[in-house]
Short mmCIF file of C-alpha atoms in Angstrom, two decimals:
data_model
loop_
_atom_site.label_atom_id
_atom_site.label_comp_id
_atom_site.label_asym_id
_atom_site.label_seq_id
_atom_site.Cartn_x
_atom_site.Cartn_y
_atom_site.Cartn_z
CA MET W 1 6.80 6.38 5.82
CA SER W 2 9.80 5.42 8.13
CA GLY W 3 12.51 3.15 7.28
CA ILE W 4 14.25 -0.14 8.62
CA LEU W 5 16.87 -2.19 8.03
CA GLY W 6 18.49 -5.29 9.50
CA VAL W 7 21.28 -8.12 9.10
CA VAL W 8 21.22 -11.33 10.91
CA THR W 9 24.25 -13.67 10.28
CA PHE W 10 24.70 -17.04 10.97
CA ASP W 11 28.20 -17.84 10.08
CA GLY W 12 29.92 -16.00 12.89
CA ARG W 13 31.09 -13.06 10.30
CA PRO W 14 30.83 -9.69 12.45
CA ILE W 15 28.63 -6.82 11.20
CA HIS W 16 30.55 -3.49 10.69
CA GLN W 17 29.10 -0.38 11.53
CA ALA W 18 30.62 1.35 8.49
CA ASP W 19 28.82 -1.27 6.61
CA ILE W 20 25.56 -0.39 7.83
CA ASP W 21 25.96 3.23 7.74
CA GLN W 22 26.40 2.71 3.78
CA SER W 23 23.09 0.77 3.65
CA LEU W 24 21.25 3.50 5.75
CA ALA W 25 22.58 6.34 3.39
CA THR W 26 20.58 4.76 0.66
CA ILE W 27 17.13 5.47 2.59
CA SER W 28 18.32 8.54 4.59
CA HIS W 29 15.33 10.50 3.01
CA ARG W 30 12.92 8.06 4.84
CA GLY W 31 14.37 9.45 8.44
CA PRO W 32 14.01 13.34 8.95
CA ASP W 33 13.51 13.05 12.45
CA ARG W 34 16.22 10.70 13.66
CA CYS W 35 18.30 7.46 13.07
CA ASN W 36 19.18 4.57 15.70
CA VAL W 37 21.21 1.47 15.42
CA TRP W 38 20.69 -1.36 17.73
CA SER W 39 23.61 -4.34 17.86
CA ALA W 40 24.03 -7.64 19.52
CA ASP W 41 25.84 -10.53 18.94
CA ASN W 42 24.77 -11.52 15.30
CA VAL W 43 22.24 -9.10 14.77
CA THR W 44 21.87 -5.32 13.75
CA PHE W 45 18.55 -3.47 13.43
CA ALA W 46 18.35 0.07 12.51
CA GLN W 47 15.38 2.53 12.13
CA LEU W 48 15.06 5.60 10.57
CA MET W 49 12.09 7.64 11.79
CA LEU W 50 9.66 9.85 10.16
CA CYS W 51 7.34 10.97 13.03
CA ALA W 52 4.05 10.81 11.65
CA THR W 53 1.86 9.75 14.45
CA PRO W 54 1.65 11.53 18.27
CA GLU W 55 2.96 8.19 19.63
CA SER W 56 5.85 8.02 17.39
CA LEU W 57 7.16 11.51 18.78
CA ASN W 58 8.46 9.77 21.80
CA GLU W 59 9.16 6.37 20.22
CA THR W 60 12.75 5.14 20.20
CA LEU W 61 13.30 2.34 17.56
CA PRO W 62 15.08 -0.24 17.16
CA TRP W 63 13.41 -1.03 20.79
CA GLU W 64 14.11 -4.21 23.19
CA ASP W 65 11.89 -5.62 25.50
CA ARG W 66 13.89 -6.27 28.66
CA LEU W 67 10.88 -8.49 29.74
CA SER W 68 11.14 -11.11 26.84
CA GLY W 69 14.40 -10.18 25.06
CA LEU W 70 12.51 -9.46 21.81
CA VAL W 71 13.60 -6.53 19.56
CA ILE W 72 11.95 -4.76 17.17
CA THR W 73 11.97 -2.28 14.36
CA ALA W 74 9.32 -0.97 12.39
CA ASP W 75 7.64 0.93 9.95
CA ALA W 76 4.25 0.89 11.08
CA ARG W 77 0.84 2.64 11.99
CA ILE W 78 -1.64 0.43 14.07
CA ASP W 79 -5.24 1.59 13.57
CA ASN W 80 -6.83 -0.80 16.28
CA ARG W 81 -4.87 0.53 19.03
CA ASP W 82 -7.56 0.72 21.52
CA GLU W 83 -8.50 -2.74 20.76
CA LEU W 84 -5.43 -4.15 21.27
CA ILE W 85 -4.39 -2.37 24.62
CA SER W 86 -7.59 -3.70 26.04
CA GLN W 87 -6.84 -7.25 24.96
CA LEU W 88 -3.44 -7.29 25.85
CA CYS W 89 -4.21 -5.55 29.25
CA LEU W 90 -1.53 -2.83 28.56
CA GLU W 91 -0.76 0.16 30.87
CA THR W 92 -2.29 3.38 29.71
CA THR W 93 -2.48 5.52 32.63
CA THR W 94 1.67 6.50 32.00
CA LEU W 95 2.87 9.17 29.68
CA PRO W 96 4.05 9.30 27.02
CA PRO W 97 1.24 7.16 25.35
CA ILE W 98 2.48 3.46 24.50
CA PRO W 99 3.87 3.37 20.90
CA ASP W 100 2.75 1.29 17.95
CA SER W 101 5.75 -0.77 18.13
CA GLN W 102 5.77 -2.04 21.57
CA ILE W 103 1.70 -2.87 20.81
CA ILE W 104 3.19 -5.17 18.15
CA VAL W 105 5.64 -6.73 20.57
CA ALA W 106 3.08 -7.28 23.04
CA ALA W 107 0.61 -9.08 20.59
CA PHE W 108 3.38 -11.01 19.43
CA ARG W 109 4.23 -12.29 22.75
CA LYS W 110 0.80 -13.72 23.41
CA TRP W 111 -0.12 -14.71 20.02
CA GLY W 112 3.20 -15.56 18.21
CA SER W 113 3.03 -15.43 14.56
CA ALA W 114 -0.53 -15.36 14.71
CA CYS W 115 -0.12 -11.68 15.91
CA VAL W 116 -0.72 -10.20 12.53
CA ASP W 117 -4.22 -11.41 12.41
CA HIS W 118 -5.13 -9.04 15.10
CA LEU W 119 -2.96 -6.08 13.70
CA LEU W 120 -5.27 -3.35 11.47
CA GLY W 121 -3.12 -0.92 9.49
CA ASP W 122 -0.26 -0.18 7.59
CA PHE W 123 3.26 -2.13 8.82
CA SER W 124 6.40 -3.51 7.68
CA PHE W 125 8.40 -5.03 10.75
CA ALA W 126 11.03 -7.42 12.29
CA ILE W 127 11.40 -9.17 15.72
CA TRP W 128 14.42 -10.89 16.81
CA ASP W 129 13.57 -13.49 19.25
CA LYS W 130 17.23 -13.98 20.98
CA LYS W 131 15.96 -16.82 23.13
CA ASN W 132 15.08 -19.08 19.99
CA GLN W 133 17.63 -17.27 17.55
CA GLN W 134 14.74 -16.50 15.54
CA LEU W 135 13.50 -13.52 13.24
CA PHE W 136 9.95 -12.78 12.71
CA VAL W 137 8.96 -10.64 9.65
CA ALA W 138 5.47 -9.65 8.45
CA ARG W 139 4.03 -6.81 5.57
CA ASP W 140 0.50 -5.55 5.98
CA PRO W 141 -2.37 -7.09 3.72
CA MET W 142 -2.16 -4.31 1.35
CA GLY W 143 1.39 -4.03 1.05
CA LEU W 144 1.43 -0.35 2.03
CA ARG W 145 4.62 -0.68 3.67
CA PRO W 146 7.57 -2.05 1.71
CA PHE W 147 9.88 -4.94 2.81
CA TYR W 148 12.95 -6.09 0.86
CA TYR W 149 15.28 -9.05 1.72
CA TYR W 150 18.26 -11.17 0.51
CA SER W 151 18.72 -14.51 2.06
CA CYS W 152 21.50 -16.92 2.12
CA ALA W 153 22.64 -19.46 4.40
CA GLU W 154 25.39 -17.14 5.88
CA PHE W 155 23.01 -14.22 6.49
CA PHE W 156 19.52 -12.61 6.28
CA VAL W 157 19.19 -8.88 5.08
CA PHE W 158 16.02 -6.90 4.95
CA ALA W 159 15.08 -3.15 4.22
CA SER W 160 12.54 -0.63 3.36
CA ALA W 161 14.28 -0.30 0.01
CA ALA W 162 16.11 -2.91 -2.70
CA LEU W 163 18.89 -0.44 -2.95
CA ALA W 164 19.72 -0.39 0.80
CA VAL W 165 19.57 -4.34 0.76
CA ALA W 166 22.04 -4.07 -2.29
CA HIS W 167 24.45 -2.19 -0.34
CA ALA W 168 25.05 -4.46 2.43
CA PRO W 169 28.29 -6.34 2.59
CA ARG W 170 28.46 -9.59 0.79
CA VAL W 171 25.40 -9.14 -1.15
CA PRO W 172 25.70 -9.91 -4.92
CA THR W 173 24.41 -7.17 -7.19
CA ARG W 174 23.21 -8.41 -10.80
CA ALA W 175 20.58 -6.77 -12.92
CA ASN W 176 17.39 -8.52 -13.27
CA GLU W 177 16.76 -8.33 -16.74
CA GLY W 178 13.04 -9.98 -16.34
CA ARG W 179 12.17 -7.08 -13.65
CA ILE W 180 13.41 -4.70 -16.18
CA ALA W 181 11.50 -6.11 -18.99
CA ASP W 182 8.28 -5.74 -16.51
CA PHE W 183 8.70 -2.05 -16.62
CA LEU W 184 9.69 -1.57 -20.05
CA VAL W 185 6.78 -3.39 -21.62
CA ASN W 186 3.00 -2.12 -20.73
CA LYS W 187 0.62 -4.55 -19.59
CA LEU W 188 3.51 -6.46 -17.49
CA GLU W 189 3.52 -4.48 -14.61
CA GLY W 190 2.45 -6.72 -11.46
CA ILE W 191 3.36 -10.09 -13.26
CA ASN W 192 5.32 -10.67 -10.19
CA ASN W 193 4.85 -9.57 -7.08
CA THR W 194 8.39 -10.56 -5.59
CA GLU W 195 11.00 -9.77 -8.11
CA THR W 196 13.07 -6.78 -8.00
CA TYR W 197 15.46 -5.11 -10.39
CA PHE W 198 18.47 -6.91 -8.39
CA LYS W 199 18.56 -10.69 -8.97
CA ASN W 200 18.32 -12.49 -5.50
CA ILE W 201 16.60 -9.71 -3.82
CA TYR W 202 13.29 -10.22 -3.38
CA ARG W 203 9.94 -8.29 -1.93
CA LEU W 204 8.16 -9.64 0.73
CA PRO W 205 4.82 -9.86 -1.16
CA PRO W 206 1.60 -7.89 0.63
CA ALA W 207 -0.27 -10.10 3.60
CA HIS W 208 2.84 -12.48 4.24
CA LEU W 209 4.73 -13.17 7.12
CA GLY W 210 8.21 -14.88 7.14
CA VAL W 211 10.56 -16.98 9.62
CA VAL W 212 13.95 -16.99 9.65
CA GLU W 213 16.23 -19.24 11.32
CA LYS W 214 19.84 -20.60 11.02
CA ASN W 215 19.42 -22.80 7.52
CA THR W 216 15.93 -22.51 7.35
CA VAL W 217 14.05 -19.49 5.78
CA SER W 218 10.10 -19.94 5.37
CA PHE W 219 7.23 -17.31 4.13
CA GLN W 220 3.61 -17.94 4.04
CA ARG W 221 0.34 -15.96 3.58
CA TYR W 222 -1.70 -14.74 6.30
CA TRP W 223 -4.63 -13.40 4.68
CA GLN W 224 -6.54 -12.71 1.55
CA PRO W 225 -9.78 -11.56 0.53
CA ASP W 226 -12.87 -14.20 0.67
CA PRO W 227 -14.67 -13.85 -3.14
CA GLU W 228 -17.28 -16.08 -1.63
CA ARG W 229 -18.40 -13.91 1.75
CA CYS W 230 -21.26 -11.92 1.14
CA LEU W 231 -23.10 -9.18 3.08
CA HIS W 232 -26.87 -9.31 3.21
CA LEU W 233 -28.77 -6.01 3.90
CA TYR W 234 -32.63 -5.04 3.30
CA SER W 235 -31.99 -2.05 1.18
CA ASP W 236 -29.43 -0.09 -1.05
CA ASP W 237 -29.93 2.63 1.30
CA ASP W 238 -28.59 0.04 4.02
CA TYR W 239 -25.66 -0.96 1.81
CA ALA W 240 -24.85 2.75 1.23
CA ASP W 241 -25.04 3.52 5.36
CA ALA W 242 -22.74 0.35 5.94
CA LEU W 243 -20.18 1.49 3.57
CA GLU W 244 -20.17 5.03 5.07
CA GLU W 245 -19.84 3.59 8.70
CA VAL W 246 -16.68 1.63 7.31
CA LEU W 247 -15.20 4.66 5.65
CA THR W 248 -15.92 6.82 8.37
CA LEU W 249 -13.99 4.63 10.97
CA SER W 250 -11.03 4.22 7.91
CA ILE W 251 -10.82 7.46 7.40
CA LYS W 252 -10.84 8.82 11.51
CA ALA W 253 -7.86 5.97 11.97
CA ARG W 254 -5.77 7.67 9.15
CA MET W 255 -6.55 10.96 10.60
CA ARG W 256 -4.46 10.45 13.99
CA SER W 257 -1.18 12.63 13.09
CA GLN W 258 1.09 14.63 15.07
CA HIS W 259 0.11 17.45 12.56
CA PRO W 260 -3.23 18.58 11.59
CA ALA W 261 -4.93 15.87 9.13
CA SER W 262 -4.83 16.58 5.15
CA SER W 263 -5.78 14.96 1.94
CA MET W 264 -5.22 15.60 -1.93
CA LEU W 265 -8.56 16.50 -3.66
CA SER W 266 -8.65 15.80 -7.41
CA GLY W 267 -12.14 16.16 -8.24
CA GLY W 268 -13.32 12.32 -8.43
CA ALA W 269 -15.21 10.60 -6.54
CA ASP W 270 -12.59 8.78 -4.56
CA SER W 271 -11.05 11.71 -3.26
CA SER W 272 -14.04 13.72 -2.89
CA THR W 273 -15.57 11.07 -0.57
CA VAL W 274 -12.55 10.93 1.70
CA VAL W 275 -12.41 14.68 2.09
CA GLY W 276 -15.88 15.26 2.49
CA ILE W 277 -15.95 12.61 5.47
CA ALA W 278 -12.58 13.85 6.62
CA SER W 279 -13.70 17.34 6.84
CA THR W 280 -16.90 16.98 8.65
CA LEU W 281 -15.08 14.96 11.31
CA GLN W 282 -12.41 17.83 12.18
CA VAL W 283 -14.80 20.32 12.10
CA GLU W 284 -16.96 18.51 14.46
CA ASP W 285 -13.83 17.79 16.72
CA SER W 286 -11.96 21.05 16.72
CA GLY W 287 -13.95 23.45 14.49
CA VAL W 288 -10.59 23.93 12.14
CA PRO W 289 -11.14 23.67 8.31
CA PHE W 290 -9.79 20.73 6.94
CA ARG W 291 -6.56 21.28 4.73
CA ILE W 292 -6.80 19.74 1.10
CA TYR W 293 -4.28 20.12 -1.90
CA ALA W 294 -6.11 20.40 -4.93
CA ALA W 295 -4.64 19.90 -8.32
CA VAL W 296 -6.29 22.34 -10.68
CA SER W 297 -5.85 22.99 -14.41
CA ASP W 298 -4.12 26.23 -15.68
CA ASN W 299 -7.44 26.64 -17.72
CA GLN W 300 -9.97 25.85 -14.99
CA ASP W 301 -13.05 26.86 -17.25
CA ASN W 302 -12.26 23.64 -19.59
CA CYS W 303 -11.25 21.29 -16.92
CA ILE W 304 -14.46 19.31 -15.45
CA GLU W 305 -12.33 18.16 -12.74
CA SER W 306 -11.21 21.75 -11.92
CA ARG W 307 -14.71 22.53 -11.52
CA PHE W 308 -15.72 19.83 -9.38
CA ILE W 309 -12.80 20.82 -6.84
CA ARG W 310 -14.20 24.39 -6.68
CA MET W 311 -17.79 22.83 -5.91
CA MET W 312 -16.37 20.99 -3.09
CA ILE W 313 -14.51 23.90 -1.75
CA ASP W 314 -17.51 26.49 -1.99
CA GLN W 315 -19.29 24.11 0.46
CA GLY W 316 -16.99 25.43 3.16
CA LYS W 317 -15.12 23.52 6.16
CA LEU W 318 -12.11 23.31 3.99
CA ASP W 319 -8.77 24.93 3.83
CA PRO W 320 -7.48 24.75 0.09
CA VAL W 321 -4.14 24.95 -1.21
CA TYR W 322 -4.14 24.92 -5.04
CA VAL W 323 -0.96 23.17 -7.29
CA SER W 324 -1.30 23.64 -11.36
CA PRO W 325 0.87 22.09 -13.92
CA SER W 326 2.74 25.92 -14.28
CA THR W 327 4.10 25.27 -10.97
CA ALA W 328 6.15 21.94 -11.87
CA ASN W 329 9.15 24.15 -13.16
CA ASN W 330 9.41 25.21 -9.71
CA TYR W 331 10.25 21.89 -8.60
CA SER W 332 11.90 20.59 -11.46
CA SER W 333 15.21 19.47 -9.38
CA THR W 334 12.99 18.10 -6.59
CA LEU W 335 11.05 15.80 -8.98
CA LEU W 336 14.18 14.25 -10.44
CA GLN W 337 15.55 13.68 -6.92
CA THR W 338 12.38 12.09 -5.91
CA SER W 339 12.23 10.23 -9.35
CA ALA W 340 16.04 8.62 -8.41
CA LEU W 341 14.48 7.35 -5.27
CA MET W 342 11.54 5.55 -6.56
CA GLU W 343 12.11 1.53 -5.86
CA ASP W 344 9.57 0.53 -8.63
CA PRO W 345 8.96 3.74 -10.87
CA PHE W 346 5.96 2.31 -12.58
CA ASP W 347 3.86 5.56 -11.83
CA ASP W 348 6.54 8.09 -12.29
CA SER W 349 4.71 9.53 -14.56
CA TRP W 350 2.21 10.80 -11.97
CA THR W 351 3.91 14.11 -11.94
CA MET W 352 0.81 16.10 -10.39
CA LEU W 353 0.39 13.71 -7.66
CA ARG W 354 4.03 14.12 -6.59
CA LEU W 355 3.75 17.83 -6.97
CA ILE W 356 0.81 17.60 -4.52
CA TYR W 357 2.94 15.70 -1.98
CA LEU W 358 5.85 17.77 -2.44
CA THR W 359 3.78 21.37 -1.57
CA ALA W 360 2.21 19.38 1.29
CA ARG W 361 5.44 18.43 2.72
CA GLU W 362 6.22 22.57 2.34
CA HIS W 363 3.30 23.36 4.38
CA GLY W 364 4.26 21.11 7.15
CA SER W 365 1.80 18.06 6.30
CA VAL W 366 3.62 14.53 7.31
CA ALA W 367 0.78 12.42 5.91
CA VAL W 368 -1.76 12.98 3.11
CA MET W 369 -4.84 10.64 2.40
CA ASP W 370 -5.77 10.57 -1.09
CA GLY W 371 -8.32 8.40 -3.47
CA VAL W 372 -5.99 6.93 -5.66
CA ASP W 373 -7.16 3.45 -7.01
CA GLY W 374 -10.47 3.63 -5.20
CA ASP W 375 -12.14 2.45 -8.48
CA LEU W 376 -10.07 -0.58 -8.48
CA ILE W 377 -12.15 -1.48 -5.24
CA THR W 378 -15.52 -0.09 -6.13
CA GLY W 379 -15.78 -0.47 -9.52
CA ILE W 380 -16.83 -3.55 -11.56
CA THR W 381 -16.27 -4.74 -15.51
CA THR W 382 -18.62 -4.44 -18.44
CA GLY W 383 -18.76 -8.23 -18.09
CA TYR W 384 -20.35 -8.12 -14.38
CA PRO W 385 -24.10 -8.60 -16.01
CA SER W 386 -22.97 -11.59 -17.86
CA TYR W 387 -21.44 -12.91 -14.74
CA LEU W 388 -24.34 -12.90 -12.86
CA LEU W 389 -26.57 -14.49 -15.48
CA ARG W 390 -24.36 -17.40 -15.55
CA GLN W 391 -24.72 -17.42 -11.61
CA GLY W 392 -28.24 -17.85 -12.10
CA GLU W 393 -29.06 -14.20 -10.98
CA ILE W 394 -31.27 -13.71 -13.98
CA LYS W 395 -33.45 -10.82 -12.28
CA GLN W 396 -30.39 -9.07 -11.34
CA GLY W 397 -28.52 -9.62 -14.26
CA LEU W 398 -30.95 -8.25 -16.28
CA HIS W 399 -31.62 -5.14 -14.16
CA GLU W 400 -27.51 -4.61 -14.40
CA ILE W 401 -27.85 -4.87 -18.04
CA ASN W 402 -30.39 -2.01 -18.47
CA ALA W 403 -28.58 0.22 -15.96
CA GLN W 404 -25.11 -0.15 -17.66
CA ARG W 405 -27.09 0.37 -20.84
CA ILE W 406 -28.03 3.95 -19.46
CA ILE W 407 -25.09 5.03 -17.39
CA ASP W 408 -22.14 3.63 -19.05
CA TYR W 409 -23.25 4.00 -22.81
CA GLU W 410 -26.00 7.05 -21.99
CA GLY W 411 -28.54 5.16 -23.59
CA LYS W 412 -26.94 5.03 -27.09
CA LYS W 413 -26.72 1.55 -27.18
CA SER W 414 -30.51 -0.07 -27.74
CA ARG W 415 -31.95 -2.65 -25.30
CA LEU W 416 -31.79 -5.33 -27.75
CA THR W 417 -28.15 -4.91 -28.27
CA ALA W 418 -27.35 -4.72 -24.47
CA TYR W 419 -28.96 -7.68 -23.81
CA ALA W 420 -27.42 -9.69 -26.73
CA ASP W 421 -23.96 -8.52 -25.77
CA ALA W 422 -24.66 -9.79 -22.20
CA ILE W 423 -26.42 -12.87 -23.06
CA ARG W 424 -23.86 -14.12 -25.65
CA PRO W 425 -20.80 -14.56 -23.28
CA ALA W 426 -23.44 -16.09 -20.28
CA ILE W 427 -24.29 -19.00 -22.20
CA THR W 428 -20.80 -19.60 -23.82
CA PRO W 429 -19.32 -22.58 -22.45
CA ASN W 430 -16.36 -22.06 -19.92
CA TRP W 431 -13.66 -23.62 -22.19
CA LEU W 432 -14.65 -21.39 -25.34
CA ARG W 433 -14.40 -18.18 -22.95
CA ARG W 434 -10.88 -19.06 -21.64
CA LEU W 435 -9.72 -19.83 -25.03
CA LYS W 436 -11.12 -16.40 -26.53
CA ALA W 437 -9.60 -14.75 -23.25
CA SER W 438 -6.29 -16.45 -23.93
CA SER W 439 -6.31 -15.36 -27.51
CA ARG W 440 -7.10 -11.68 -26.90
CA LEU W 441 -4.45 -11.64 -24.15
CA SER W 442 -1.81 -13.04 -26.63
CA ASP W 443 -2.68 -10.55 -29.16
CA GLU W 444 -2.72 -7.63 -26.49
CA ARG W 445 1.08 -8.87 -25.41
CA LYS W 446 2.29 -9.15 -28.89
CA GLN W 447 1.45 -5.71 -29.29
CA CYS W 448 2.97 -4.72 -26.13
CA LEU W 449 5.92 -6.27 -27.20
CA SER W 450 6.37 -5.01 -30.51
CA ASP W 451 6.07 -1.42 -29.22
CA ALA W 452 8.72 -1.95 -26.53
CA MET W 453 12.53 -1.01 -26.56
CA LEU W 454 13.03 -4.66 -26.17
CA SER W 455 15.08 -7.28 -28.80
CA LYS W 456 13.32 -9.93 -30.24
CA SER W 457 15.63 -12.50 -28.95
CA PHE W 458 14.86 -11.18 -25.49
#
């Protein structure tokens, strides 16, 4: 990911280059390829570039559109480039190819704030509209690119890291004890998607946009999943084919890289699916084996995931690089450095995952796909059969109960017990289920708090 930073003042105070340099220094690791600063009147934008796509090799950010006077700084990768280029009637015959950031500006010129409804990909960007003295900011639906900010009547500061915002002039830096507690107490991660470790410095939540003007700052959510939307197909095979089609399109879009694409491989179903599709795409396109970074156990005979990794590699089409726990000592100082750079170190314990990425960087990869958290999207809870029964889906609910008994419990739970365990909450009144859930959650929190490094008074 690249890095962005910007300051807009409304009180006439000048923005000094030294102050910008101080903030940029905190996120210098995000811009190994180049750093640029743009200033005019009461606005300063900066960008630190990591060239991950072919189009970014010739991209200059911040960029000013001479036609409209709009200025953009962005950390973005747009996946539906061809579709947008066609809709916006952009020139494609000249070289080098148009960068993603200029496509975003063209979309903003045509659709205004609704441009985000047309963008597919990962992005965090800011556009300054000099004519209307207005700043427009947005973050992608999944929140994969960070955006932090501080706002007051006199000025607005944003950056790819809270620390960069905190180092901007006139930004007060006080510890946010609530967010610190969020980190120290298990089960509290994610309780708030706007707070940071600094008071009054916030995260722009995923799928949100903002408009900043003098004396006015407004944010709104522009997208959210539709839980009521259903896809009705004829058979399970049709659903599987539809999933494969979407996954293939998604993976192909993420293989757009200025270096050969690569992926981690853990042996789980998620990363194995990514690798299987990506390797097929690459071999069909170029005949070159697909590079994977595999985390294997030092004692592979006793590790089921290492065994699955070997099974994937034995099928061919892969160029493996292995990483094992014994290699961690070789990266001890670098691991400490990466820990210090993490804004929200909730997953700091994922040492093997970070070892994979560090190894990938050594081998020249600039972007690595993975299967992390795929199960959160495709998995279902043990209460799913009860949910189906409550919705009147009796036949499907009974089918799921039996499938769950065989797959999740390996047939060790009797059919009668399985049905009773699912039917009981299905016929329980909603108020009673909520009461039980609240009581259970309260007990879990009390246990977490008793184990945490927090005083009882806090």
